[in-house]
Short mmCIF file of C-alpha atoms and ligand atoms in Angstrom, two decimals:
data_model
loop_
_atom_site.label_atom_id
_atom_site.label_comp_id
_atom_site.label_asym_id
_atom_site.label_seq_id
_atom_site.Cartn_x
_atom_site.Cartn_y
_atom_site.Cartn_z
CA MET A 130 52.76 30.33 -21.32
CA ALA A 131 54.64 33.71 -22.10
CA LYS A 132 58.26 33.99 -23.29
CA ASN A 133 59.49 35.42 -19.99
CA GLU A 134 57.36 32.22 -17.97
CA VAL A 135 59.11 29.70 -20.19
CA LYS A 136 62.56 31.13 -19.01
CA ASN A 137 62.07 31.62 -15.65
CA ASP A 138 60.39 27.97 -15.86
CA ILE A 139 63.76 26.72 -16.94
CA MET A 140 65.47 28.40 -14.25
CA ASP A 141 63.23 26.77 -11.94
CA LYS A 142 63.61 23.53 -13.10
CA ILE A 143 67.74 23.95 -12.98
CA VAL A 144 67.46 24.88 -9.39
CA SER A 145 65.27 22.15 -8.77
CA LEU A 146 67.22 19.69 -10.30
CA SER A 147 70.66 21.16 -8.48
CA LYS A 148 68.81 20.46 -5.21
CA ARG A 149 67.41 16.72 -6.02
CA ARG A 150 70.27 15.69 -7.76
CA GLY A 151 72.88 16.83 -5.45
CA PHE A 152 74.33 19.59 -7.66
CA VAL A 153 74.09 22.77 -5.54
CA PHE A 154 72.53 23.29 -2.09
CA GLN A 155 71.91 26.97 -0.56
CA SER A 156 74.60 27.68 2.05
CA SER A 157 73.56 27.02 5.75
CA GLU A 158 70.40 25.90 4.51
CA ILE A 159 69.24 24.50 8.12
CA TYR A 160 69.59 27.92 9.44
CA GLY A 161 67.64 29.78 6.74
CA GLY A 162 70.51 30.08 4.04
CA LEU A 163 73.09 32.77 3.74
CA ASN A 164 72.50 35.35 1.02
CA GLY A 165 75.13 34.78 -2.03
CA CYS A 166 76.21 32.05 -0.73
CA TRP A 167 76.21 28.02 -2.20
CA ASP A 168 77.24 24.72 -1.52
CA TYR A 169 78.35 22.23 -4.23
CA GLY A 170 76.93 19.08 -3.63
CA PRO A 171 78.45 15.45 -4.47
CA LEU A 172 77.79 15.65 -7.90
CA GLY A 173 78.18 19.43 -8.12
CA VAL A 174 81.54 19.17 -7.22
CA GLU A 175 82.47 16.75 -9.64
CA LEU A 176 81.26 18.97 -12.70
CA LEU A 177 83.07 22.07 -10.70
CA ASN A 178 86.10 20.15 -10.37
CA ASN A 179 85.72 18.80 -14.30
CA ILE A 180 85.61 22.42 -15.40
CA LYS A 181 88.20 23.41 -13.73
CA LEU A 182 90.20 20.89 -14.72
CA ALA A 183 89.83 21.30 -18.28
CA TRP A 184 90.75 24.73 -18.06
CA TRP A 185 93.87 24.35 -15.92
CA LYS A 186 94.54 21.84 -18.91
CA THR A 187 93.85 23.67 -21.67
CA MET A 188 95.63 27.11 -19.81
CA THR A 189 98.59 26.04 -18.39
CA TYR A 190 99.47 22.38 -20.24
CA ARG A 191 101.45 24.69 -22.81
CA ASP A 192 105.14 25.54 -22.84
CA ASP A 193 104.56 29.68 -22.22
CA ILE A 194 102.18 29.84 -19.36
CA GLU A 195 102.75 28.76 -15.76
CA GLY A 196 100.51 27.80 -12.69
CA LEU A 197 100.17 29.05 -8.95
CA ASP A 198 98.23 28.96 -6.35
CA ALA A 199 98.29 32.20 -3.90
CA SER A 200 96.88 32.61 -0.61
CA ILE A 201 93.93 34.26 -0.40
CA LEU A 202 94.84 36.49 2.57
CA MET A 203 97.47 39.49 0.93
CA HIS A 204 99.12 42.59 2.41
CA PRO A 205 96.80 45.28 2.85
CA LYS A 206 98.70 47.34 0.83
CA VAL A 207 98.52 44.63 -2.42
CA TRP A 208 94.84 46.52 -2.58
CA GLU A 209 96.04 50.24 -2.22
CA ALA A 210 98.48 49.80 -5.06
CA SER A 211 95.61 47.71 -7.18
CA GLY A 212 93.29 50.65 -6.55
CA HIS A 213 90.88 48.32 -5.12
CA ILE A 214 90.53 50.06 -1.88
CA ALA A 215 89.61 53.43 -3.90
CA ASN A 216 87.92 52.39 -6.79
CA PHE A 217 86.46 48.92 -6.24
CA THR A 218 82.73 50.67 -5.41
CA ASP A 219 79.65 50.18 -6.40
CA PRO A 220 77.04 53.19 -6.30
CA MET A 221 74.15 51.95 -3.34
CA ILE A 222 70.61 53.24 -2.98
CA ASP A 223 67.70 52.44 -0.83
CA CYS A 224 63.91 52.90 -2.09
CA LYS A 225 62.72 55.00 1.23
CA GLU A 226 59.26 52.97 1.12
CA CYS A 227 60.23 49.69 1.34
CA LYS A 228 63.88 49.66 1.93
CA ALA A 229 64.89 47.62 -0.36
CA ARG A 230 68.76 48.03 -1.79
CA PHE A 231 69.76 48.38 -5.34
CA ARG A 232 72.64 49.43 -6.99
CA ALA A 233 72.29 52.49 -8.61
CA ASP A 234 73.41 51.67 -12.19
CA GLN A 235 71.76 48.37 -11.83
CA ILE A 236 67.99 49.71 -10.98
CA GLU A 237 65.82 46.27 -10.94
CA ASP A 238 62.42 45.31 -9.64
CA CYS A 239 62.06 46.71 -6.24
CA GLU A 240 60.94 44.31 -3.44
CA CYS A 241 57.60 46.47 -2.78
CA GLY A 242 56.77 45.75 -6.66
CA SER A 243 53.74 44.18 -6.17
CA ARG A 244 52.60 47.61 -5.08
CA ALA A 245 53.82 50.23 -7.10
CA TYR A 246 57.60 49.52 -8.45
CA LYS A 247 58.11 46.44 -10.84
CA GLY A 248 60.42 46.94 -13.59
CA ARG A 249 60.41 49.85 -15.36
CA LYS A 250 58.59 51.70 -12.19
CA ALA A 251 61.36 51.34 -10.39
CA ILE A 252 63.07 53.70 -12.40
CA LYS A 253 60.23 55.96 -12.74
CA CYS A 254 60.41 55.52 -9.10
CA PHE A 255 64.36 56.59 -9.06
CA GLU A 256 63.77 59.68 -11.31
CA GLU A 257 61.21 60.84 -8.94
CA GLY A 258 63.35 60.65 -6.22
CA LYS A 259 62.13 58.18 -4.05
CA PHE A 260 65.56 56.47 -3.46
CA THR A 261 67.93 57.65 -1.73
CA GLU A 262 71.19 59.53 -3.01
CA ALA A 263 73.85 57.17 -4.33
CA ARG A 264 76.71 56.47 -1.73
CA GLN A 265 79.78 54.54 -3.10
CA PHE A 266 79.99 51.23 -1.35
CA ASN A 267 83.57 49.06 -1.26
CA LEU A 268 83.26 45.55 -2.45
CA MET A 269 85.86 44.04 -0.45
CA PHE A 270 85.34 42.25 2.39
CA LYS A 271 87.14 43.34 5.55
CA THR A 272 88.62 41.01 8.67
CA PHE A 273 91.52 41.00 10.95
CA ILE A 274 94.82 39.29 11.00
CA GLY A 275 96.35 38.67 14.74
CA ALA A 276 94.53 39.07 18.44
CA ILE A 277 93.69 42.33 18.33
CA GLU A 278 90.99 44.02 16.03
CA SER A 279 92.34 47.48 15.07
CA GLU A 280 92.42 49.57 11.87
CA ASP A 281 96.50 48.31 11.47
CA ALA A 282 95.27 44.91 12.00
CA VAL A 283 92.48 45.29 8.85
CA VAL A 284 93.13 42.51 5.91
CA TYR A 285 90.80 41.97 3.16
CA LEU A 286 89.18 38.65 1.19
CA ARG A 287 90.90 38.91 -2.13
CA PRO A 288 87.83 40.36 -4.67
CA GLU A 289 90.06 38.69 -7.75
CA THR A 290 92.66 36.31 -7.79
CA ALA A 291 94.93 38.14 -10.55
CA GLN A 292 96.52 40.16 -7.87
CA GLY A 293 97.89 37.17 -6.48
CA ILE A 294 99.80 36.69 -9.99
CA TYR A 295 100.78 40.23 -10.56
CA VAL A 296 102.63 40.17 -6.78
CA ASN A 297 104.74 36.93 -7.47
CA PHE A 298 105.53 38.19 -11.19
CA LEU A 299 109.30 38.24 -10.41
CA ASN A 300 108.94 34.86 -8.39
CA VAL A 301 107.67 32.87 -11.26
CA LYS A 302 109.80 35.08 -14.10
CA ASP A 303 112.93 34.00 -12.03
CA SER A 304 112.42 30.48 -10.97
CA THR A 305 110.87 29.08 -14.38
CA ARG A 306 113.65 31.21 -16.38
CA GLN A 307 110.14 32.32 -18.89
CA LYS A 308 110.99 34.70 -21.64
CA LEU A 309 108.11 37.09 -22.87
CA PRO A 310 105.75 36.22 -23.69
CA PHE A 311 104.34 34.32 -21.15
CA GLY A 312 101.67 33.80 -18.28
CA ILE A 313 101.00 32.99 -15.26
CA ALA A 314 97.56 30.87 -14.45
CA GLN A 315 95.40 30.37 -11.24
CA ILE A 316 91.89 29.34 -9.91
CA GLY A 317 90.53 30.26 -6.88
CA LYS A 318 87.89 31.82 -4.19
CA ALA A 319 87.25 35.49 -4.52
CA PHE A 320 84.51 37.47 -2.12
CA ARG A 321 82.53 40.03 -3.07
CA ASN A 322 80.39 41.70 -1.14
CA GLU A 323 77.57 42.43 -3.68
CA ILE A 324 74.96 44.82 -3.12
CA ASN A 325 72.54 42.66 -4.62
CA THR A 326 72.96 38.83 -5.44
CA ARG A 327 70.92 37.10 -8.17
CA ASN A 328 70.17 34.27 -10.23
CA PHE A 329 71.12 31.59 -8.82
CA LEU A 330 75.19 31.28 -8.98
CA PHE A 331 75.42 34.20 -11.30
CA ARG A 332 76.31 37.09 -9.31
CA THR A 333 77.24 35.67 -5.35
CA ARG A 334 79.44 36.68 -2.64
CA GLU A 335 81.84 33.78 -2.88
CA PHE A 336 82.74 32.37 -5.83
CA GLU A 337 85.68 31.39 -7.81
CA GLN A 338 87.89 32.48 -11.05
CA MET A 339 89.94 30.92 -13.18
CA GLU A 340 92.33 34.11 -14.24
CA MET A 341 95.51 34.26 -16.56
CA GLN A 342 97.54 37.06 -17.15
CA TYR A 343 100.08 37.16 -20.16
CA PHE A 344 102.67 39.26 -19.96
CA ILE A 345 103.96 40.72 -23.19
CA ARG A 346 106.18 43.75 -24.90
CA PRO A 347 103.86 46.32 -24.95
CA GLU A 348 103.98 46.86 -28.90
CA ASP A 349 102.65 43.53 -29.02
CA ASP A 350 99.19 44.01 -26.74
CA GLU A 351 96.80 44.24 -29.70
CA LYS A 352 98.05 40.96 -31.30
CA TRP A 353 97.70 38.64 -27.81
CA TYR A 354 94.42 40.70 -27.23
CA GLU A 355 93.02 39.19 -30.15
CA TYR A 356 94.84 36.01 -29.75
CA TRP A 357 93.59 35.18 -26.37
CA LYS A 358 90.00 36.35 -27.28
CA GLU A 359 89.60 34.11 -30.21
CA GLN A 360 91.31 31.05 -27.74
CA ARG A 361 88.81 31.79 -24.82
CA ILE A 362 85.54 31.71 -26.83
CA ASN A 363 87.04 28.42 -28.59
CA TRP A 364 87.46 27.21 -24.99
CA TYR A 365 84.01 26.99 -24.12
CA PHE A 366 82.81 25.37 -28.04
CA GLU A 367 85.18 22.98 -27.55
CA HIS A 368 83.56 21.77 -24.26
CA GLY A 369 80.14 21.65 -26.10
CA MET A 370 78.64 25.34 -25.48
CA LYS A 371 76.21 26.02 -28.15
CA LYS A 372 77.69 28.43 -30.50
CA GLU A 373 74.61 30.62 -30.96
CA LYS A 374 74.57 31.09 -26.84
CA LEU A 375 78.19 32.95 -26.97
CA ASN A 376 78.74 36.47 -27.76
CA PHE A 377 81.24 38.91 -27.25
CA VAL A 378 80.17 42.26 -25.91
CA PRO A 379 82.92 45.04 -25.40
CA HIS A 380 83.24 47.61 -22.74
CA PRO A 381 82.52 50.86 -24.21
CA ALA A 382 85.17 53.51 -23.13
CA ASP A 383 83.64 55.57 -20.73
CA LYS A 384 82.99 51.93 -18.67
CA LEU A 385 86.38 50.67 -18.56
CA ALA A 386 87.32 49.25 -15.21
CA HIS A 387 90.31 51.60 -13.57
CA TYR A 388 92.86 49.30 -14.57
CA ALA A 389 91.92 48.47 -18.39
CA LYS A 390 92.89 50.13 -21.67
CA ALA A 391 90.45 47.70 -23.42
CA ALA A 392 88.29 45.04 -22.49
CA ILE A 393 85.40 42.50 -23.81
CA ASP A 394 83.22 40.32 -22.15
CA ILE A 395 82.63 36.65 -23.43
CA GLU A 396 78.71 37.10 -22.58
CA TYR A 397 76.19 33.58 -22.48
CA GLN A 398 72.97 33.40 -23.26
CA PHE A 399 71.39 32.40 -19.55
CA PRO A 400 67.18 31.94 -19.47
CA PHE A 401 66.89 35.35 -17.72
CA GLY A 402 69.09 37.16 -20.54
CA TRP A 403 72.66 37.65 -21.68
CA GLY A 404 75.50 37.68 -18.94
CA GLU A 405 79.26 38.20 -18.66
CA LEU A 406 80.94 34.65 -18.19
CA GLU A 407 84.29 35.67 -18.53
CA GLY A 408 86.45 39.02 -19.43
CA ILE A 409 89.74 39.67 -21.62
CA HIS A 410 91.46 42.76 -20.53
CA ASN A 411 94.02 44.58 -21.98
CA ARG A 412 94.99 45.80 -18.86
CA GLY A 413 98.58 48.08 -20.43
CA ASN A 414 101.39 48.12 -17.62
CA TYR A 415 98.98 49.12 -14.91
CA ASP A 416 99.27 46.76 -12.12
CA LEU A 417 103.09 45.87 -12.54
CA THR A 418 103.69 50.08 -12.11
CA GLN A 419 101.39 50.14 -9.53
CA HIS A 420 103.00 47.50 -7.31
CA THR A 421 106.47 49.20 -8.23
CA GLN A 422 105.70 52.30 -6.70
CA PHE A 423 103.95 50.66 -3.53
CA SER A 424 106.41 48.09 -2.80
CA GLY A 425 109.70 49.55 -4.00
CA LYS A 426 110.18 46.31 -5.75
CA LYS A 427 111.00 47.37 -9.64
CA MET A 428 108.50 44.68 -11.37
CA GLU A 429 110.34 44.70 -14.65
CA TYR A 430 111.69 42.15 -17.38
CA PHE A 431 115.11 42.32 -18.84
CA ASP A 432 115.24 41.29 -22.54
CA ASP A 433 118.81 39.83 -22.92
CA GLN A 434 118.46 40.11 -26.79
CA THR A 435 117.48 43.40 -27.22
CA LYS A 436 119.16 44.70 -23.76
CA GLU A 437 116.00 46.74 -22.88
CA ARG A 438 114.79 46.85 -19.45
CA PHE A 439 110.61 47.62 -19.11
CA ILE A 440 107.65 46.88 -17.38
CA PRO A 441 105.65 44.23 -19.32
CA ASN A 442 102.10 45.04 -20.54
CA VAL A 443 99.27 42.31 -19.48
CA ILE A 444 96.11 40.81 -21.51
CA GLU A 445 94.19 39.25 -18.95
CA THR A 446 92.01 36.48 -19.11
CA SER A 447 89.05 36.38 -16.26
CA ALA A 448 86.91 33.53 -16.06
CA GLY A 449 84.29 32.71 -13.40
CA ALA A 450 84.20 29.17 -12.41
CA SER A 451 81.12 29.34 -10.63
CA ARG A 452 79.68 31.30 -13.61
CA SER A 453 80.98 28.79 -15.99
CA PHE A 454 78.95 26.02 -13.94
CA MET A 455 75.66 27.43 -14.13
CA ALA A 456 76.27 28.11 -18.30
CA PHE A 457 77.55 24.75 -18.53
CA LEU A 458 74.65 23.27 -16.38
CA THR A 459 72.00 25.49 -18.54
CA ASP A 460 73.51 24.47 -22.08
CA ALA A 461 73.40 21.05 -20.86
CA TYR A 462 69.72 20.92 -19.96
CA GLU A 463 67.37 19.58 -22.42
CA GLU A 464 63.27 17.52 -22.26
CA ASP A 465 62.99 15.23 -25.10
CA GLU A 466 61.65 11.63 -25.30
CA ALA A 467 62.83 8.13 -24.80
CA PRO A 468 61.47 4.99 -25.51
CA THR A 469 60.09 2.63 -23.04
CA ALA A 470 61.04 -1.01 -22.68
CA ASP A 471 57.08 -1.98 -23.53
CA GLY A 472 58.02 0.18 -26.83
CA LYS A 473 56.31 3.50 -25.71
CA VAL A 474 58.17 6.68 -25.19
CA GLU A 475 58.55 8.97 -22.22
CA LYS A 476 59.63 12.34 -21.32
CA ARG A 477 63.21 12.49 -20.02
CA THR A 478 65.30 15.06 -18.71
CA VAL A 479 68.97 14.77 -20.31
CA LEU A 480 71.99 16.89 -19.24
CA ARG A 481 73.77 16.68 -22.50
CA LEU A 482 77.19 17.44 -20.57
CA HIS A 483 80.41 17.20 -22.76
CA PRO A 484 81.78 13.71 -21.53
CA LYS A 485 84.93 15.64 -20.19
CA LEU A 486 82.51 17.73 -17.94
CA ALA A 487 79.93 15.36 -16.51
CA PRO A 488 80.49 14.05 -12.93
CA LEU A 489 80.01 10.59 -13.38
CA LYS A 490 81.75 9.47 -16.40
CA CYS A 491 80.01 5.83 -16.59
CA ALA A 492 77.35 3.84 -14.86
CA ILE A 493 77.02 0.22 -14.07
CA PHE A 494 74.04 -1.64 -14.05
CA PRO A 495 72.94 -5.58 -13.42
CA LEU A 496 70.34 -6.61 -15.09
CA VAL A 497 69.21 -8.32 -12.32
CA ASN A 498 70.04 -9.22 -8.36
CA LYS A 499 71.02 -12.70 -8.60
CA ASP A 500 73.08 -15.31 -10.49
CA GLY A 501 76.14 -13.40 -9.74
CA LEU A 502 75.61 -10.72 -11.96
CA GLN A 503 76.11 -8.43 -9.04
CA GLU A 504 79.51 -9.63 -8.28
CA VAL A 505 80.62 -9.47 -12.10
CA SER A 506 79.00 -5.82 -12.17
CA LYS A 507 81.21 -4.89 -9.09
CA ASN A 508 84.15 -6.13 -10.46
CA ILE A 509 84.10 -3.90 -13.56
CA VAL A 510 83.23 -1.05 -10.86
CA SER A 511 86.32 -1.54 -9.00
CA ASP A 512 88.40 -1.42 -12.17
CA LEU A 513 87.19 1.33 -13.49
CA GLN A 514 87.12 3.40 -10.42
CA LYS A 515 91.08 3.52 -10.72
CA SER A 516 90.40 5.53 -13.63
CA PHE A 517 87.67 7.75 -13.61
CA LYS A 518 84.30 8.13 -11.65
CA VAL A 519 81.69 5.41 -11.65
CA PHE A 520 78.45 4.79 -10.21
CA TYR A 521 76.81 1.10 -9.03
CA ASP A 522 73.17 1.07 -9.45
CA GLU A 523 71.37 -2.12 -8.97
CA SER A 524 68.03 -0.69 -8.08
CA GLY A 525 64.99 -0.62 -10.34
CA ALA A 526 63.89 -1.36 -13.46
CA VAL A 527 66.62 -0.67 -16.28
CA GLY A 528 64.94 2.12 -18.19
CA ARG A 529 64.62 3.85 -14.59
CA ARG A 530 68.21 3.70 -13.69
CA TYR A 531 68.81 5.16 -17.66
CA ARG A 532 66.89 8.22 -16.87
CA ARG A 533 68.19 8.79 -13.12
CA GLN A 534 71.65 8.67 -15.53
CA ASP A 535 70.84 10.56 -17.93
CA GLU A 536 69.09 13.88 -15.57
CA CYS A 537 72.72 13.80 -14.21
CA GLY A 538 74.39 13.42 -17.68
CA THR A 539 76.41 10.26 -17.19
CA PRO A 540 77.60 9.42 -20.97
CA PHE A 541 77.97 5.85 -20.61
CA CYS A 542 75.85 3.27 -18.84
CA VAL A 543 76.91 -0.41 -18.90
CA THR A 544 74.53 -3.55 -18.34
CA ILE A 545 75.36 -6.74 -17.13
CA ASP A 546 73.39 -9.62 -18.24
CA TYR A 547 73.19 -13.38 -18.58
CA ASP A 548 75.47 -13.15 -21.66
CA THR A 549 77.90 -11.14 -20.04
CA ILE A 550 78.35 -14.66 -17.84
CA LYS A 551 78.99 -16.54 -20.70
CA ASP A 552 81.03 -14.65 -23.39
CA ASN A 553 82.43 -11.30 -20.91
CA THR A 554 80.33 -8.99 -23.29
CA VAL A 555 78.22 -6.24 -21.93
CA THR A 556 75.89 -3.43 -23.42
CA ILE A 557 77.20 0.21 -23.48
CA ARG A 558 74.41 2.97 -24.16
CA ASP A 559 74.97 6.28 -25.42
CA ARG A 560 73.54 8.97 -23.29
CA ASP A 561 72.82 11.29 -26.10
CA SER A 562 71.97 9.12 -29.67
CA MET A 563 70.53 6.07 -26.32
CA LYS A 564 72.24 4.02 -29.02
CA GLN A 565 73.46 0.80 -27.42
CA GLU A 566 76.39 -1.54 -28.50
CA ARG A 567 77.78 -4.90 -27.19
CA ILE A 568 81.56 -5.09 -26.35
CA GLY A 569 83.73 -7.01 -24.27
CA ILE A 570 84.58 -6.39 -20.36
CA ASP A 571 88.12 -5.73 -21.32
CA ARG A 572 87.24 -2.89 -23.69
CA ILE A 573 84.92 -0.70 -21.33
CA LYS A 574 87.55 1.16 -20.10
CA GLU A 575 89.37 2.49 -23.42
CA TYR A 576 85.64 3.06 -24.90
CA VAL A 577 84.78 5.42 -21.90
CA MET A 578 88.30 6.65 -21.22
CA LEU A 579 88.77 8.19 -25.17
CA LYS A 580 85.74 10.29 -24.82
CA VAL A 581 85.65 11.57 -20.95
CA LEU A 582 89.67 12.45 -20.73
N1 LIG B 129 90.72 40.15 -12.53
C1 LIG B 129 89.63 40.74 -13.42
C2 LIG B 129 88.23 40.44 -12.76
O1 LIG B 129 87.98 40.24 -11.59
P1 LIG B 129 85.75 41.03 -13.49
O2 LIG B 129 85.21 41.06 -14.72
O3 LIG B 129 85.60 41.50 -12.01
O4 LIG B 129 87.20 41.07 -13.47
C3 LIG B 129 86.09 38.02 -13.88
O5 LIG B 129 85.51 39.10 -12.72
C4 LIG B 129 84.56 37.10 -13.40
O6 LIG B 129 84.93 36.48 -12.33
C5 LIG B 129 83.21 37.59 -14.17
O7 LIG B 129 83.46 37.32 -15.54
C6 LIG B 129 82.63 36.37 -13.72
O8 LIG B 129 82.48 35.74 -14.33
C7 LIG B 129 83.21 36.11 -12.27
N2 LIG B 129 82.43 36.94 -11.12
C8 LIG B 129 82.30 38.19 -10.82
N3 LIG B 129 81.75 38.75 -9.71
C9 LIG B 129 81.05 37.71 -9.55
C10 LIG B 129 80.21 37.55 -8.54
N4 LIG B 129 79.91 38.15 -8.03
N5 LIG B 129 79.96 36.05 -8.79
C11 LIG B 129 80.25 34.95 -9.49
N6 LIG B 129 80.98 35.33 -10.60
C12 LIG B 129 81.57 36.57 -10.69
#
């Protein structure tokens, strides 16, 4: 198989596993789906929540960062001030032949590729003028607030969570009495009417961001920019992502977003190529200055030591929760071999998710469905469920049950057998090493919690 086919093959397997095991479904699937929108199934929502919780704990369980949950709909002036109405656009072009639509800065395969425009030929086609002139297309979704659909009632679905943080800068500072440097963190939905959605969850129209704005003295910007770069890449490593799959890619000066003084992306090597996971941006004092001008409220900080009054600078860390989900899932996906009960080996699919991120933390299996083993198992389940997500499975051979849990990343499986009845011990099996250990029922909770919380 050619290299590209192998990569697409992995992507196809991940998309298919996602549907089969209930990680991700196409939005409104029974109506043919809605482009660029996805639904997280029972296991997917657990994984997504665990990623968000891991981020939230790292970013806000510290003295200098406060949490926030601002509304999605905001005053339309916010987007004038932030520059999104004027600048949040992509250049859009259409293929005159097959009417496929592209971002002019990201020429890709054309729909009619099977005929003439595949791959680099699309660029040739572009150069030969087979595309329409580029038009600027604003990516914000518009809607109306109230009963009358007039220009005065237009509001936007936020395209980033960051602005909710800026407009609350004074509220958070005053209510918490934080001193510089301090940050405000938020997780929430963002919406962009992307011209081309693609690569599963990578570029979607509705997605979640995990953003933090760190307010600093202007002269400290380089120090904190470096600090946050380091912190953020380490977060992915600490949650199990392979080192060789992550990279920093700085934005060249002529490609910086309208608000940024400097910016760098953390990129992940997806099966389809390198793609941005998170941006770390030195936003200067652009946003607070703009909101000062547009709202008339002074978005300032008073330093009671130096008696200076100034608009702080900001270092932003902006990660996609949905993109991280896809990266963690892809990174964890492996195919290896496992021993069967009759001493042979068989292929297994395993998600080597970090135990903190795994959707299910532990599965409980009665060896047989008789002689009181189910009752003992169910009692263990109800005790463990008070602390973490547990799965009970009594169907099929134990080997099959292991395979089902490996495939969705469950770090521990516990089997209840006849010895359990005699001495209150169980077999606990580790997903990665496949080693089995005998421990007391009273130790299961502590054993699992040490790894998963
Ligand atoms: N506040 C700055 C900001 O929004 P961005 O680089 O446009 O910066 C930050 O977005 C992150 O949000 C990206 O690194 C990516 O993980 C995620 N993201 C952006 N657009 C996305 C989309 N259409 N689909 C999924 N995730 C997206």
